Coordinates of C-alpha atoms in Angstrom, one line a residue:
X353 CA 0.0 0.0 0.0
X354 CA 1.6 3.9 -0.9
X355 CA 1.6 6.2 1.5
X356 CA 1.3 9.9 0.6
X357 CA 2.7 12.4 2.5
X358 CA 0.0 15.2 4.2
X359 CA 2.6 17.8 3.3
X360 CA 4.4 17.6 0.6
X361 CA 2.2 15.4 -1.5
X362 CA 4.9 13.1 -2.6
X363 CA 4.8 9.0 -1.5
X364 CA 6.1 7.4 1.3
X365 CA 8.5 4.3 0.2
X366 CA 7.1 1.4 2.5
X367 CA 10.8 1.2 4.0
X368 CA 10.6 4.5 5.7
X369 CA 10.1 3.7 9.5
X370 CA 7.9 6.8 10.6
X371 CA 7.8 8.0 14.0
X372 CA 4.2 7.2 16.1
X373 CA 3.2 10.6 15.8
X374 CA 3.6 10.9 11.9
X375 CA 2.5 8.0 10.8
X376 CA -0.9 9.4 12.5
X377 CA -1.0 11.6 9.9
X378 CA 1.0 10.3 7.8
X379 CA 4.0 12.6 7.1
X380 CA 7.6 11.9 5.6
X381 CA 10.3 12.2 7.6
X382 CA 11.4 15.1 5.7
X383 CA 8.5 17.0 6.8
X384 CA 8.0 15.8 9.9
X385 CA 11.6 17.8 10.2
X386 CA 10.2 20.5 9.7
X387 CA 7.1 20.7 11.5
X388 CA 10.0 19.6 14.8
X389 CA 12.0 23.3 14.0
X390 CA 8.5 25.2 13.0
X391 CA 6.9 24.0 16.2
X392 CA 9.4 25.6 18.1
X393 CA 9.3 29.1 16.5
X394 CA 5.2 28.6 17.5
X395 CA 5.6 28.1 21.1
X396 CA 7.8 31.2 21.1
X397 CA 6.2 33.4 19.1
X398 CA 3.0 32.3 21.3
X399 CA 4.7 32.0 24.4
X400 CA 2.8 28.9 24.8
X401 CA 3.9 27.0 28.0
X402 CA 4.0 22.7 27.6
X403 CA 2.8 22.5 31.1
X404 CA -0.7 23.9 30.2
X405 CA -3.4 21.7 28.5
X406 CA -4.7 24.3 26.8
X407 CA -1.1 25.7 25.0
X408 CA -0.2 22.1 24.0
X409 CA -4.0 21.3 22.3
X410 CA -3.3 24.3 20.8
X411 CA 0.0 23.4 19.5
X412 CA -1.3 20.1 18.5
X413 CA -3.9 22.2 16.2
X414 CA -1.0 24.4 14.7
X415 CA 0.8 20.4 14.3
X416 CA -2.2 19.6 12.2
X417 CA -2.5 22.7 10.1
X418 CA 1.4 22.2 9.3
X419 CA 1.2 18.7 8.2
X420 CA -2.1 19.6 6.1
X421 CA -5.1 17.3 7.6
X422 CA -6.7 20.7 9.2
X423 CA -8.2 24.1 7.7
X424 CA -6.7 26.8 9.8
X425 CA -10.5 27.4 10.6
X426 CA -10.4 24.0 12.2
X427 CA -12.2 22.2 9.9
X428 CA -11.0 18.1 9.5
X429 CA -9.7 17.6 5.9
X430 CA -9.9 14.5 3.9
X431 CA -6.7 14.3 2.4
X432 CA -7.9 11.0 0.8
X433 CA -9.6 13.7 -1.1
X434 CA -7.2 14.4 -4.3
X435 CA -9.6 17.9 -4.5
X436 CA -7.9 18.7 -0.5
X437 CA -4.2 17.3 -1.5
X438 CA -3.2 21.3 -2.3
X439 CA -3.4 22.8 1.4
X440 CA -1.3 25.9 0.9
X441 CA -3.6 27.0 -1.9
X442 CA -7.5 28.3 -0.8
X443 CA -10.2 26.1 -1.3
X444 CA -12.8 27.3 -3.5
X445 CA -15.9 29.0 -1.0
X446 CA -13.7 29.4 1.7

């Protein structure tokens, strides 16, 4: 079975061992990079404290607008969908 990355788009060989936490998603290892350097420019700019449940559900939402399976309005997306594969570009109505 292929595996597609949330991000990028591109596949996801079947040898690639992906942490627990991306392959939620799932997201390359490439990516998932990424999102471990952008996450901590978020809880900066945000001052967001890991202690409180609040700042880390919150971070967890920013997690899944980064890897592309959330609208930043919060809204689930179906990346099954090929029509929600583009998540940097608007969706039409929105």
């Amino acid at each position: 079975m292929t595996r597609t990355c949330t991000k990028c788009k591109n596949a996801i060989p079947d040898t690639e061992q992906l942490g627990p936490v991306a392959e939620k998603y799932p997201t390359c290892n490439k990516c998932w990079a990424e999102w471990k350097e952008y996450q901590i420019m978020v809880m900066n700019e945000m001052k967001l404290d890991m202690s409180m449940a609040d700042h880390r559900k919150l971070l967890k939402k920013h997690e899944k607008i980064f890897v592309g399976v959330m609208s930043p309005e919060g809204e689930v997306i179906d990346y099954t969908n090929e029509d929600n594969r583009k998540p940097d570009e608007p969706q039409p109505g929105a």
